Structure formats: C-alpha cells, structure tokens
Short mmCIF file of C-alpha atoms in Angstrom, two decimals:
data_model
loop_
_atom_site.label_atom_id
_atom_site.label_comp_id
_atom_site.label_asym_id
_atom_site.label_seq_id
_atom_site.Cartn_x
_atom_site.Cartn_y
_atom_site.Cartn_z
CA MET A 26 19.76 -12.97 30.96
CA TYR A 27 22.08 -10.05 31.53
CA ARG A 28 24.46 -8.66 28.94
CA LYS A 29 27.54 -7.67 30.87
CA GLU A 30 28.38 -4.13 29.76
CA ILE A 31 31.96 -3.81 28.58
CA GLU A 32 33.09 -0.26 27.81
CA GLY A 33 34.83 -1.34 24.61
CA TRP A 34 34.74 -1.05 20.87
CA LEU A 35 31.50 -2.92 20.29
CA LYS A 36 29.45 -0.95 22.79
CA HIS A 37 30.37 2.21 20.86
CA TYR A 38 29.89 1.03 17.29
CA ASP A 39 28.60 4.53 16.47
CA PHE A 40 32.05 5.97 17.26
CA ILE A 41 33.64 3.34 14.99
CA LEU A 42 31.31 4.25 12.14
CA PHE A 43 31.99 7.97 12.54
CA ASP A 44 35.73 7.30 12.68
CA LEU A 45 35.63 5.37 9.40
CA ILE A 46 33.62 8.14 7.76
CA CYS A 47 36.08 10.79 9.00
CA LEU A 48 38.98 8.77 7.61
CA GLN A 49 37.43 8.52 4.15
CA ILE A 50 36.53 12.22 4.13
CA ALA A 51 40.13 13.04 5.03
CA PHE A 52 41.32 10.67 2.30
CA VAL A 53 39.29 12.42 -0.42
CA ALA A 54 39.97 15.94 0.91
CA SER A 55 43.73 15.41 1.05
CA TYR A 56 43.73 14.11 -2.53
CA ALA A 57 41.82 17.18 -3.70
CA LEU A 58 43.98 19.65 -1.75
CA SER A 59 47.06 18.08 -3.34
CA GLY A 60 45.70 19.15 -6.72
CA TYR A 61 44.63 15.77 -8.09
CA GLY A 62 40.85 16.29 -8.14
CA PHE A 63 38.02 14.69 -6.18
CA HIS A 64 38.16 11.11 -7.46
CA PRO A 65 41.02 9.23 -5.76
CA TYR A 66 39.17 5.92 -6.12
CA ARG A 67 39.73 5.90 -9.90
CA GLN A 68 43.42 5.05 -9.43
CA MET A 69 44.26 1.49 -8.38
CA LEU A 70 46.94 2.54 -5.86
CA TYR A 71 44.69 5.02 -4.07
CA ARG A 72 41.65 2.73 -4.23
CA ASN A 73 43.66 -0.05 -2.58
CA MET A 74 44.92 2.41 0.03
CA ALA A 75 41.33 3.42 0.86
CA VAL A 76 40.38 -0.22 1.48
CA PHE A 77 43.57 -0.83 3.49
CA LEU A 78 42.93 2.22 5.66
CA ALA A 79 39.38 1.11 6.48
CA LEU A 80 40.45 -2.41 7.46
CA VAL A 81 43.48 -1.32 9.47
CA ASP A 82 41.53 1.43 11.22
CA VAL A 83 39.11 -1.17 12.61
CA ILE A 84 42.00 -3.44 13.65
CA VAL A 85 43.75 -0.56 15.43
CA ILE A 86 40.51 0.34 17.22
CA PHE A 87 40.25 -3.25 18.45
CA SER A 88 43.91 -3.59 19.40
CA LEU A 89 44.34 -0.26 21.17
CA GLU A 90 40.78 -0.27 22.60
CA THR A 91 40.48 3.26 21.30
CA PHE A 92 36.90 3.70 22.45
CA LYS A 93 37.09 1.92 25.78
CA GLY A 94 35.68 4.28 28.40
CA VAL A 95 35.24 6.98 25.75
CA LEU A 96 32.27 8.61 27.51
CA LYS A 97 34.24 9.07 30.73
CA ARG A 98 37.39 10.58 29.24
CA SER A 99 38.39 14.21 29.64
CA ASP A 100 39.07 16.41 26.59
CA HIS A 101 42.83 16.17 27.20
CA ALA A 102 42.75 12.38 27.50
CA GLU A 103 40.67 12.17 24.32
CA PHE A 104 43.22 14.30 22.48
CA LEU A 105 46.13 12.09 23.54
CA ILE A 106 44.31 8.88 22.59
CA THR A 107 43.33 10.38 19.22
CA VAL A 108 46.95 11.32 18.50
CA ARG A 109 48.12 7.82 19.47
CA HIS A 110 45.54 6.23 17.18
CA VAL A 111 46.46 8.48 14.22
CA VAL A 112 50.21 7.92 14.67
CA VAL A 113 49.81 4.12 14.71
CA LEU A 114 47.55 4.23 11.65
CA CYS A 115 50.03 6.48 9.83
CA GLY A 116 52.93 4.17 10.65
CA LEU A 117 51.08 1.10 9.36
CA SER A 118 50.15 2.95 6.16
CA LEU A 119 53.79 3.87 5.50
CA LEU A 120 54.79 0.27 6.15
CA TYR A 121 52.12 -0.91 3.68
CA LEU A 122 53.44 1.37 0.93
CA PHE A 123 57.04 0.37 1.66
CA VAL A 124 56.34 -3.37 1.55
CA LEU A 125 54.48 -3.03 -1.77
CA GLN A 126 57.27 -0.76 -3.05
CA GLN A 127 54.68 1.87 -3.94
CA SER A 128 55.88 4.69 -1.67
CA GLY A 129 57.43 6.54 -4.61
CA PHE A 130 54.11 6.61 -6.47
CA TYR A 131 51.94 7.85 -3.61
CA SER A 132 51.80 11.59 -2.97
CA ARG A 133 53.61 12.42 0.28
CA LEU A 134 51.66 15.68 0.53
CA ALA A 135 48.35 13.81 0.20
CA LEU A 136 49.45 11.32 2.87
CA PHE A 137 50.50 14.07 5.30
CA LEU A 138 47.34 16.12 4.73
CA MET A 139 45.15 13.03 5.09
CA PHE A 140 46.34 12.21 8.59
CA LEU A 141 46.33 15.87 9.66
CA ILE A 142 42.73 16.35 8.49
CA TYR A 143 41.74 12.97 9.92
CA ALA A 144 43.18 13.82 13.36
CA ILE A 145 41.35 17.15 13.55
CA LEU A 146 38.10 15.79 12.14
CA THR A 147 37.83 12.61 14.22
CA TYR A 148 38.69 14.45 17.44
CA ALA A 149 36.01 17.08 16.75
CA VAL A 150 33.39 14.47 15.83
CA ARG A 151 34.15 12.42 18.96
CA GLN A 152 33.71 15.44 21.19
CA ILE A 153 30.47 16.50 19.51
CA TRP A 154 29.01 12.99 19.65
CA LYS A 155 29.98 12.56 23.30
CA ARG A 156 28.03 15.70 24.14
CA CYS A 157 25.04 14.47 22.13
CA LEU A 158 25.12 11.16 23.98
CA GLY A 159 25.38 13.07 27.26
CA GLU A 160 22.09 14.83 26.47
CA LYS A 161 20.52 11.55 25.38
CA ARG A 162 21.72 9.87 28.59
CA LYS A 163 19.90 12.46 30.67
CA ALA A 164 16.67 11.55 28.91
CA GLY A 165 17.16 7.84 29.67
CA GLY A 166 17.41 4.80 27.43
CA GLU A 167 15.61 1.53 26.74
CA ARG A 168 16.67 -0.26 29.93
CA SER A 169 14.89 0.67 33.15
CA LEU A 170 16.60 0.76 36.54
CA LEU A 171 14.88 0.67 39.93
CA ILE A 172 16.88 2.20 42.78
CA ILE A 173 16.55 0.61 46.23
CA ALA A 174 18.46 2.55 48.87
CA ALA A 175 18.64 3.23 52.58
CA PRO A 176 16.78 6.39 53.69
CA ASP A 177 19.90 8.21 54.93
CA ILE A 178 21.70 7.94 51.58
CA ALA A 179 18.83 7.68 49.07
CA GLU A 180 19.17 11.23 47.73
CA SER A 181 22.95 10.99 47.25
CA VAL A 182 22.56 7.57 45.59
CA ILE A 183 20.06 8.93 43.07
CA GLU A 184 22.19 11.99 42.32
CA THR A 185 25.30 9.79 41.88
CA ILE A 186 23.54 7.47 39.47
CA LYS A 187 22.16 10.41 37.50
CA ALA A 188 25.64 11.92 37.20
CA ASN A 189 27.23 8.61 36.14
CA ASN A 190 24.48 7.09 34.01
CA TYR A 191 26.83 5.97 31.23
CA ALA A 192 24.74 2.88 30.53
CA GLY A 193 21.80 5.13 29.62
CA PHE A 194 19.27 3.74 32.12
CA THR A 195 15.79 5.17 32.45
CA LEU A 196 15.39 5.64 36.20
CA ALA A 197 12.05 3.96 36.85
CA GLY A 198 11.69 4.95 40.50
CA ALA A 199 12.99 4.43 44.01
CA VAL A 200 12.28 2.16 46.97
CA ILE A 201 13.46 3.11 50.45
CA ILE A 202 14.88 0.30 52.59
CA ASP A 203 13.33 -0.05 56.07
CA GLU A 204 10.64 2.51 55.31
CA LYS A 205 6.97 2.13 54.44
CA ALA A 206 7.08 4.74 51.71
CA GLY A 207 4.19 6.54 50.08
CA GLY A 208 4.42 4.73 46.77
CA GLN A 209 1.91 2.38 45.25
CA LYS A 210 1.23 -0.89 46.99
CA ALA A 211 1.43 -4.23 45.27
CA GLY A 212 -1.61 -4.76 43.13
CA GLN A 213 -2.37 -1.04 42.76
CA SER A 214 -2.04 0.06 39.17
CA ASP A 215 -3.14 3.01 37.15
CA GLY A 216 -1.56 2.10 33.85
CA ASN A 217 1.97 3.29 33.31
CA HIS A 218 1.86 6.17 35.79
CA THR A 219 2.31 6.51 39.51
CA SER A 220 -0.39 8.11 41.58
CA PRO A 221 -0.35 11.92 41.87
CA ASN A 222 0.52 11.98 45.57
CA THR A 223 3.60 9.78 45.17
CA ARG A 224 6.58 11.10 47.10
CA ALA A 225 9.80 11.83 45.27
CA ILE A 226 13.49 12.09 46.13
CA ALA A 227 15.81 14.11 43.87
CA GLY A 228 13.11 14.10 41.22
CA ILE A 229 12.67 10.31 41.25
CA PRO A 230 9.29 9.03 42.55
CA ILE A 231 9.13 6.48 45.38
CA VAL A 232 7.09 3.87 43.56
CA ALA A 233 6.75 1.08 46.15
CA ASP A 234 7.69 0.05 49.65
CA ILE A 235 9.96 -2.81 50.66
CA ASP A 236 7.06 -5.28 50.76
CA SER A 237 5.63 -4.44 47.35
CA ALA A 238 8.90 -3.81 45.45
CA ALA A 239 9.06 -7.28 43.86
CA MET A 240 5.50 -7.02 42.58
CA TYR A 241 6.26 -3.56 41.20
CA VAL A 242 9.26 -5.00 39.33
CA CYS A 243 6.99 -7.60 37.71
CA ARG A 244 4.08 -5.26 36.98
CA GLU A 245 6.20 -2.52 35.41
CA TRP A 246 8.71 -4.91 33.80
CA ILE A 247 11.81 -3.38 35.35
CA ASP A 248 15.00 -4.52 33.59
CA GLU A 249 17.53 -4.07 36.40
CA VAL A 250 17.65 -3.18 40.09
CA ILE A 251 20.42 -1.57 42.12
CA ILE A 252 20.42 -1.99 45.92
CA VAL A 253 22.50 0.40 48.02
CA PRO A 254 22.23 -0.33 51.77
CA SER A 255 23.79 1.88 54.43
CA GLU A 256 27.46 1.30 55.18
CA GLY A 257 27.90 -1.84 57.23
CA ARG A 258 24.35 -3.04 56.61
CA GLU A 259 23.30 -6.11 54.64
CA PRO A 260 20.77 -5.78 51.82
CA PRO A 261 17.23 -6.94 52.65
CA SER A 262 17.44 -10.73 52.30
CA LYS A 263 13.71 -11.31 51.81
CA LEU A 264 13.51 -8.78 49.00
CA MET A 265 16.68 -10.17 47.42
CA GLY A 266 15.13 -13.63 47.34
CA GLU A 267 11.92 -12.35 45.76
CA LEU A 268 13.82 -10.38 43.13
CA LEU A 269 16.01 -13.36 42.28
CA GLU A 270 12.85 -15.39 41.69
CA THR A 271 11.66 -12.89 39.08
CA GLY A 272 14.86 -13.24 37.07
CA VAL A 273 15.60 -9.51 37.15
CA THR A 274 19.28 -8.48 37.16
CA ILE A 275 20.36 -7.21 40.59
CA HIS A 276 23.30 -4.96 41.42
CA VAL A 277 24.27 -4.69 45.10
CA ASN A 278 26.67 -1.98 46.24
CA LEU A 279 29.58 -2.88 48.50
CA ALA A 280 27.75 -5.71 50.23
CA THR A 281 28.31 -9.41 50.62
CA ILE A 282 25.30 -11.55 49.94
CA SER A 283 24.87 -15.24 50.45
CA ASP A 284 25.64 -17.58 47.60
CA ALA A 285 22.87 -17.81 45.04
CA PRO A 286 22.87 -21.32 43.52
CA GLY A 287 22.42 -21.31 39.78
CA LYS A 288 23.17 -17.58 39.55
CA LYS A 289 26.12 -15.73 38.04
CA GLN A 290 27.86 -13.06 40.10
CA PHE A 291 30.53 -10.54 39.17
CA VAL A 292 31.76 -7.10 40.15
CA GLU A 293 31.25 -4.10 37.87
CA LYS A 294 30.48 -0.38 37.88
CA VAL A 295 26.89 0.90 37.72
CA GLY A 296 26.10 4.59 38.04
CA GLY A 297 29.39 5.33 39.76
CA TYR A 298 29.01 2.51 42.32
CA THR A 299 31.07 -0.66 42.49
CA VAL A 300 28.44 -3.37 42.69
CA LEU A 301 28.11 -7.11 42.94
CA THR A 302 25.79 -8.09 40.11
CA THR A 303 23.65 -11.22 40.41
CA THR A 304 21.78 -12.63 37.44
CA ILE A 305 20.53 -15.93 36.03
CA ASN A 306 23.26 -15.78 33.40
CA CYS A 307 25.40 -13.20 31.69
CA ALA A 308 26.72 -12.86 28.18
CA SER A 309 29.69 -10.88 26.94
CA VAL A 310 29.24 -8.32 24.21
CA LYS A 311 31.01 -10.63 21.75
CA GLN A 312 28.58 -13.46 22.57
CA ILE A 313 25.61 -11.14 22.06
CA LEU A 314 27.10 -9.97 18.76
CA LEU A 315 27.57 -13.56 17.56
CA LYS A 316 24.01 -14.46 18.52
CA ARG A 317 22.69 -11.42 16.67
CA VAL A 318 24.79 -12.26 13.59
CA MET A 319 23.27 -15.76 13.63
CA ASP A 320 19.80 -14.23 13.96
CA VAL A 321 20.31 -11.84 11.04
CA ALA A 322 21.75 -14.57 8.81
CA GLY A 323 18.99 -16.99 9.76
CA GLY A 324 16.37 -14.26 9.42
CA ILE A 325 17.46 -13.42 5.87
CA VAL A 326 17.40 -17.06 4.79
CA GLY A 327 14.11 -17.65 6.61
CA CYS A 328 12.42 -14.63 5.00
CA GLY A 329 13.50 -15.92 1.59
CA LEU A 330 11.98 -19.33 2.32
CA THR A 331 8.84 -17.60 3.62
CA ALA A 332 8.40 -15.88 0.25
CA VAL A 333 8.66 -19.23 -1.54
CA ILE A 334 6.21 -20.92 0.87
CA PHE A 335 3.79 -18.00 0.46
CA VAL A 336 3.42 -18.78 -3.25
CA PHE A 337 2.06 -22.25 -2.43
CA VAL A 338 0.20 -21.50 0.81
CA ALA A 339 -1.73 -18.40 -0.25
CA PRO A 340 -3.92 -19.95 -3.00
CA VAL A 341 -4.93 -22.96 -0.87
CA MET A 342 -5.74 -20.77 2.12
CA LEU A 343 -7.84 -18.35 0.09
CA ILE A 344 -9.87 -21.26 -1.24
CA GLN A 345 -10.40 -23.00 2.12
CA SER A 346 -10.74 -19.91 4.34
CA PRO A 347 -10.97 -16.54 2.56
CA GLY A 348 -9.27 -13.80 4.50
CA PRO A 349 -5.78 -12.54 5.37
CA ILE A 350 -2.86 -14.86 4.60
CA PHE A 351 -0.87 -13.67 7.58
CA PHE A 352 -1.96 -13.68 11.21
CA THR A 353 -0.61 -11.15 13.71
CA GLN A 354 -1.01 -11.21 17.45
CA GLU A 355 0.34 -9.20 20.36
CA ARG A 356 2.85 -11.16 22.41
CA VAL A 357 5.13 -10.41 25.36
CA GLY A 358 8.87 -10.44 24.73
CA LYS A 359 12.03 -9.75 26.70
CA ASN A 360 11.37 -8.03 30.02
CA GLY A 361 7.71 -7.49 29.16
CA LYS A 362 8.26 -5.62 25.90
CA LYS A 363 5.19 -6.17 23.73
CA PHE A 364 5.40 -6.82 20.01
CA ARG A 365 3.31 -8.27 17.19
CA ILE A 366 4.20 -11.78 16.09
CA PHE A 367 3.70 -12.89 12.47
CA LYS A 368 2.47 -16.29 11.29
CA PHE A 369 0.76 -17.86 8.33
CA ARG A 370 -2.88 -18.02 9.38
CA SER A 371 -3.72 -21.63 10.23
CA MET A 372 -7.06 -20.99 11.97
CA TYR A 373 -10.45 -19.63 10.99
CA GLN A 374 -10.89 -15.93 11.63
CA ASP A 375 -13.17 -16.44 14.65
CA ALA A 376 -10.57 -18.55 16.50
CA ASP A 377 -10.02 -16.07 19.33
CA ALA A 378 -13.75 -15.74 19.97
CA ARG A 379 -14.10 -19.53 20.25
CA LYS A 380 -11.15 -19.96 22.64
CA ALA A 381 -13.22 -19.42 25.80
CA GLU A 382 -15.57 -22.32 25.04
CA LEU A 383 -12.60 -24.64 24.49
CA MET A 384 -10.70 -23.76 27.69
CA LYS A 385 -12.20 -26.80 29.45
CA GLU A 386 -10.32 -29.00 26.95
CA ASN A 387 -6.99 -27.25 27.54
CA LYS A 388 -4.21 -29.83 27.51
CA MET A 389 -1.94 -27.76 29.76
CA SER A 390 -2.24 -28.01 33.54
CA ASP A 391 -3.33 -24.39 34.01
CA ASP A 392 -4.50 -21.35 32.08
CA ARG A 393 -1.04 -19.82 31.70
CA MET A 394 -0.68 -21.71 28.40
CA PHE A 395 -3.29 -23.10 26.00
CA LYS A 396 -2.95 -26.23 23.87
CA LEU A 397 -5.36 -28.79 22.41
CA ASP A 398 -4.75 -32.26 20.98
CA PHE A 399 -7.28 -31.56 18.24
CA ASP A 400 -8.31 -27.96 17.66
CA PRO A 401 -11.56 -27.49 15.69
CA ARG A 402 -10.65 -23.85 15.06
CA VAL A 403 -7.85 -24.93 12.70
CA ILE A 404 -8.62 -24.55 8.98
CA GLY A 405 -10.03 -27.81 7.59
CA ASN A 406 -10.17 -29.65 10.94
CA ARG A 407 -13.51 -31.35 11.52
CA ILE A 408 -15.04 -34.28 13.33
CA LEU A 409 -16.84 -36.74 11.07
CA PRO A 410 -20.25 -38.24 11.99
CA ASP A 411 -18.57 -41.43 13.19
CA GLY A 412 -16.37 -39.42 15.61
CA THR A 413 -13.22 -39.64 13.49
CA GLN A 414 -11.02 -36.55 13.62
CA LYS A 415 -10.07 -35.33 10.15
CA LYS A 416 -7.10 -32.98 9.93
CA GLY A 417 -7.15 -30.13 7.45
CA PHE A 418 -4.77 -27.80 5.66
CA GLY A 419 -4.24 -25.62 8.72
CA GLN A 420 -3.16 -28.62 10.76
CA PHE A 421 -0.69 -29.54 8.04
CA LEU A 422 0.85 -26.06 8.35
CA ARG A 423 1.14 -26.48 12.11
CA ASP A 424 2.44 -30.07 12.09
CA THR A 425 5.17 -29.15 9.62
CA SER A 426 5.83 -25.79 11.37
CA LEU A 427 5.33 -23.97 8.05
CA ASP A 428 3.03 -21.51 9.83
CA GLU A 429 6.00 -20.33 11.91
CA PHE A 430 8.14 -19.13 8.99
CA PRO A 431 6.90 -15.49 8.95
CA GLN A 432 8.44 -15.18 12.42
CA PHE A 433 11.80 -14.89 10.70
CA PHE A 434 10.70 -11.33 9.99
CA ASN A 435 10.35 -10.83 13.75
CA VAL A 436 13.89 -12.15 14.10
CA LEU A 437 15.21 -9.65 11.54
CA ARG A 438 13.40 -6.82 13.34
CA GLY A 439 14.98 -7.82 16.64
CA ASP A 440 11.71 -8.72 18.39
CA MET A 441 12.75 -12.37 18.55
CA SER A 442 15.75 -14.63 18.22
CA LEU A 443 16.18 -17.93 16.39
CA VAL A 444 16.47 -19.69 19.76
CA GLY A 445 14.84 -18.61 23.00
CA THR A 446 11.67 -19.11 24.99
CA ARG A 447 8.27 -19.01 23.35
CA PRO A 448 6.55 -15.59 23.64
CA PRO A 449 3.36 -15.81 25.73
CA LEU A 450 0.09 -13.99 25.21
CA VAL A 451 -0.58 -10.82 27.20
CA GLY A 452 -3.43 -12.54 29.04
CA GLU A 453 -1.23 -15.47 30.01
CA VAL A 454 1.42 -13.19 31.49
CA SER A 455 -1.18 -11.50 33.69
CA GLU A 456 -1.53 -14.85 35.50
CA TYR A 457 2.23 -15.23 36.14
CA GLU A 458 3.67 -15.59 39.62
CA LEU A 459 7.04 -14.06 40.56
CA HIS A 460 9.18 -17.03 39.50
CA HIS A 461 7.40 -17.35 36.14
CA ARG A 462 8.70 -13.94 35.09
CA ALA A 463 12.23 -15.36 34.74
CA ARG A 464 11.32 -17.07 31.45
CA LEU A 465 10.98 -13.61 29.92
CA ALA A 466 14.52 -12.54 30.86
CA ILE A 467 15.69 -13.08 27.25
CA LYS A 468 14.36 -12.49 23.77
CA PRO A 469 11.74 -15.05 22.77
CA GLY A 470 12.69 -17.50 20.05
CA ILE A 471 11.20 -19.41 17.15
CA THR A 472 12.51 -22.59 18.75
CA GLY A 473 13.96 -23.50 22.12
CA LEU A 474 14.75 -26.18 24.65
CA TRP A 475 11.07 -26.85 25.34
CA GLN A 476 10.36 -27.48 21.65
CA VAL A 477 13.15 -30.02 21.18
CA ARG A 478 12.41 -31.81 24.46
CA GLY A 479 8.99 -32.91 23.25
CA ARG A 480 6.57 -29.99 23.55
CA SER A 481 3.60 -32.19 22.65
CA ASP A 482 4.28 -34.42 25.64
CA ILE A 483 4.77 -31.58 28.15
CA THR A 484 1.46 -30.59 29.72
CA ASP A 485 2.60 -29.08 33.01
CA PHE A 486 3.43 -25.37 32.87
CA LYS A 487 5.93 -25.93 35.68
CA ASP A 488 7.97 -28.12 33.32
CA VAL A 489 7.86 -25.41 30.67
CA VAL A 490 9.18 -22.84 33.14
CA ARG A 491 11.84 -25.28 34.36
CA LEU A 492 13.13 -25.90 30.82
CA ASP A 493 13.09 -22.19 30.01
CA ARG A 494 15.06 -21.34 33.15
CA GLN A 495 17.47 -24.18 32.36
CA TYR A 496 18.04 -22.75 28.88
CA ILE A 497 18.65 -19.25 30.23
CA SER A 498 21.02 -20.37 33.00
CA GLU A 499 23.02 -22.70 30.72
CA TRP A 500 22.99 -20.49 27.62
CA ASN A 501 25.97 -20.28 25.33
CA ILE A 502 26.24 -20.03 21.56
CA TRP A 503 26.92 -23.77 21.17
CA LEU A 504 23.69 -24.57 23.00
CA ASP A 505 21.82 -22.47 20.42
CA ILE A 506 23.52 -24.34 17.58
CA ARG A 507 22.63 -27.73 19.10
CA ILE A 508 19.01 -26.67 19.57
CA LEU A 509 18.80 -25.48 15.96
CA PHE A 510 20.06 -28.84 14.67
CA LYS A 511 17.70 -30.73 16.97
CA THR A 512 14.82 -28.55 15.79
CA VAL A 513 15.46 -29.55 12.17
CA VAL A 514 15.45 -33.23 13.20
CA VAL A 515 12.24 -32.83 15.22
CA VAL A 516 10.44 -31.02 12.36
CA LEU A 517 11.52 -33.62 9.79
CA ARG A 518 10.30 -36.44 12.03
CA ARG A 519 7.01 -34.67 12.57
CA LYS A 520 6.68 -34.08 8.82
CA GLY A 521 7.28 -37.75 8.17
CA SER A 522 4.45 -38.69 10.49
CA VAL A 523 1.95 -36.27 8.92
#
C-alpha cells in the first residue's frame, strides 16, 4: 500500500519540533535580556504563556501550512513565510493577554524581544536544516526507486530525478525501454550487488532489461517504480501488467494507461515529473499517523500484558522445556525488509530441525506456508500408545494466542502493525510468484483479515493471498478497528474451546 506523500506539516515533523524549541529558547532569552533572570517558568503568568505559545504555534503551523513545500522554497520565500508566521503568532499572543486582562502585567520588552529572537532563530534553523536534508537526500533514503525510461531521454530523466529527489528515494537502478540492456537477467543474482560489467547512465546502473525488470523488482524488493516513455509513446503494457501483479507502486509520466480494476490512481509530482501513480491502495499522511498512534497505544498496553504473562509462563516453560523463554525468528516484512519477530517459545528447541520430516503432513496446499493440525514439536504435545493426541502447555499458549504477545514489542519498534498480513519466513518468500509479492506491500500485523476469517479452515495459499490483497485494497482505519474487535471475539471463542 502506498502512502501518498503530502508536502505538509506532518511530513516535516522535524521542522515543527525545531520551531517549538526555537520558540521556547526565544521565550527564555527574552525574559533574561529584560533583566528578570533565567527562570520565567516560576511565574504563573509566564508559565501559562509558555504553554499557550507552544499550543498556538502548532495550530498556526497547521492552519497556515507553514512547512508545506518547505524543501522547495527559495531563501526569500522562506523569509516571507517566516515573517507571516511570527506576525500571526504575535497577534494571537497579544489577544490572549488582552482577553485575560493580563497585558499590564506582562513585560512588553520581553514580548517584543521574544518574537524578534524567535524570528531570527527559526529562520536560521530552517535554512540550516534544509541544507542538511539536501545532503541527506543526495545519499538516498529508505525507499528505493527503479527508473524505467526510453533510451533517448534516460539520462535527462535520471538527472531530473536526482535534482528533484525531495522524497529522499534511493535510486536502485535503471531499465531502458525497448532496449536489451547489459544489466542482470532475471534469475541472476550475486547478493545485493550488480555485476561488475553493468552499464550505467548518469551514474545509475542499468540493472535489468525490459523482460527481466519485474523479476528484478521482486528479487531486490524495490519499493516504487517510475516509468517515463518518450513523448507520444505509451508505457510498455506487458511490463505494466507484471509490475501491477507484484503490488509495487508505479508512477507513469505524462501517459494514459488503461484502467486498472481494483487499483487506485492519482496525479502527483515525483522527482520533478508529473506522474499518474497506480497502486493497490493509498493512504493519506493523516491516516498513516492515526494507524501508527493506534499501534503505539496498543503496543504499550500489549507490552504491559506481556510482562504480566511472562511471570506465569516462564516457570512452567522452564520446568517442561528448559531453555530460552522467548523465541526469535527472521521474518520478511513490508517490501521485503527483514526483521526478527518475538514470541513466547511454544516449541522444543529442535523444532526447526524437525520441520523437514514433517513437511509431508503440511496442512497447506503448497510449501509457501506451513501448518499442522497436531504438531509434535510443540512443548508437551505427544501421541499416547492408543493413538490419542494429548495437547501440552505449548499448545495451550498457541490456542489462546498467548505466545503472540511479545510481538507487541515488534509493533512498538515499527517492524509490525496491530493489523496487517502475517509475516512469512525467508524460505517461504523465495518460493513466491509475482502476484504473491503484493501481500508484502504493507507492514505485517499481529492479526489480520485471514485470522478472523477462520485461519484454521483455510488450507489453500491462494485463499490467503486473496484475503491479504482484499485487506490491502480495502484498507481504512475502520477496517482495522473491526478486525481488532473480531480478533478478540475469535480468541475468546478459541480459549473457551481449549
């Protein structure tokens, strides 16, 4: 799922933080320069003013969109916007003192000096930070961008994107339309590096040809792709179809493409180009913020519950299966980012070694997921002489989902979300086809649509992928809330049947 980039206040939270710090520094400095000392917060009137200034500063930033397009503004434009912001904040502060009838008790010199110092300081900090971000932008960011361009304009496209890389993309490579380039072919891999004889344009390596581009996107876990055909030419339809299957976000410059059922399309700016962006779904910055707030709140509560559960789980586990209480495993997250997932250990320590011999009993339809009705590797599980299956302590942890609680730490770290798709094993992902990759277009979750639709009854991996794609394409914050409530109901029912 694509987060539509809005050049607004939230995208530049660092500027907001610096602005608030500059305002408080100016507040203290003006008080000291007025001859009152360095502790304005000791007086009720000044302490209340400090709180008022912080709250109103944020409101003014939101209302005036002070930091919208901040990275693209000239020094002169930045100066004018800074002055406008300071004047509005000053006017609201005077109004505040007037309404409370406290204007006669607040030092006019301190008020004047505060806004003068604030204006100079915040303008200087903005300019310095913009230059720092400019250097950071040149080095690239977390999101990778693959450039697909026509041969006659490829060099200018790359140079344009480099010069206008405000989103902070890491340029992963280039593919030349209508040309069998000297990049790696599909299936060729030498780790995370291209081969030494790879051609390059404007310092960016040609990493694949038109036939192997989709496979390269999957193998290297490219986040986004921009396609720039020659003027008057349509983008390569076959490649577009393959890329859409992978779930990668696609930006197409100045071209009309056929309708893509189930996809979201909108016009935006990427690297200086006006593009038509196609993606499974898109979320505004405010939606992403709200989802993250839910994750942090849920993560804090979940980590607290994990600590309580640990007190009861640890002694029993040490008695039945001495060893580590927690189990960690490498999983694949959003756009192929690997991370270590945390769980309470519910299996014996040789579980991974015994997996191969149990593959023939795999409940799922293929090897891309692994699930058993009765897993003998689980702590306490055993088959009695009469053939009866006896469930143990580890199975109790799994049936009640208590083993999943340490994953709330993953949620707090940002590796996972409360709701999403389940993170697969690295080995499982190596078996994925193009259209399977789409289920990794979002952060993995502790729960999801698959879990509340009866995961025990779903044995076909195609159904898992279908439900994951459905969740991604239909996502909104209310869907997450409904899934969370349904998860509680499902867990309680499962607990009642244990």
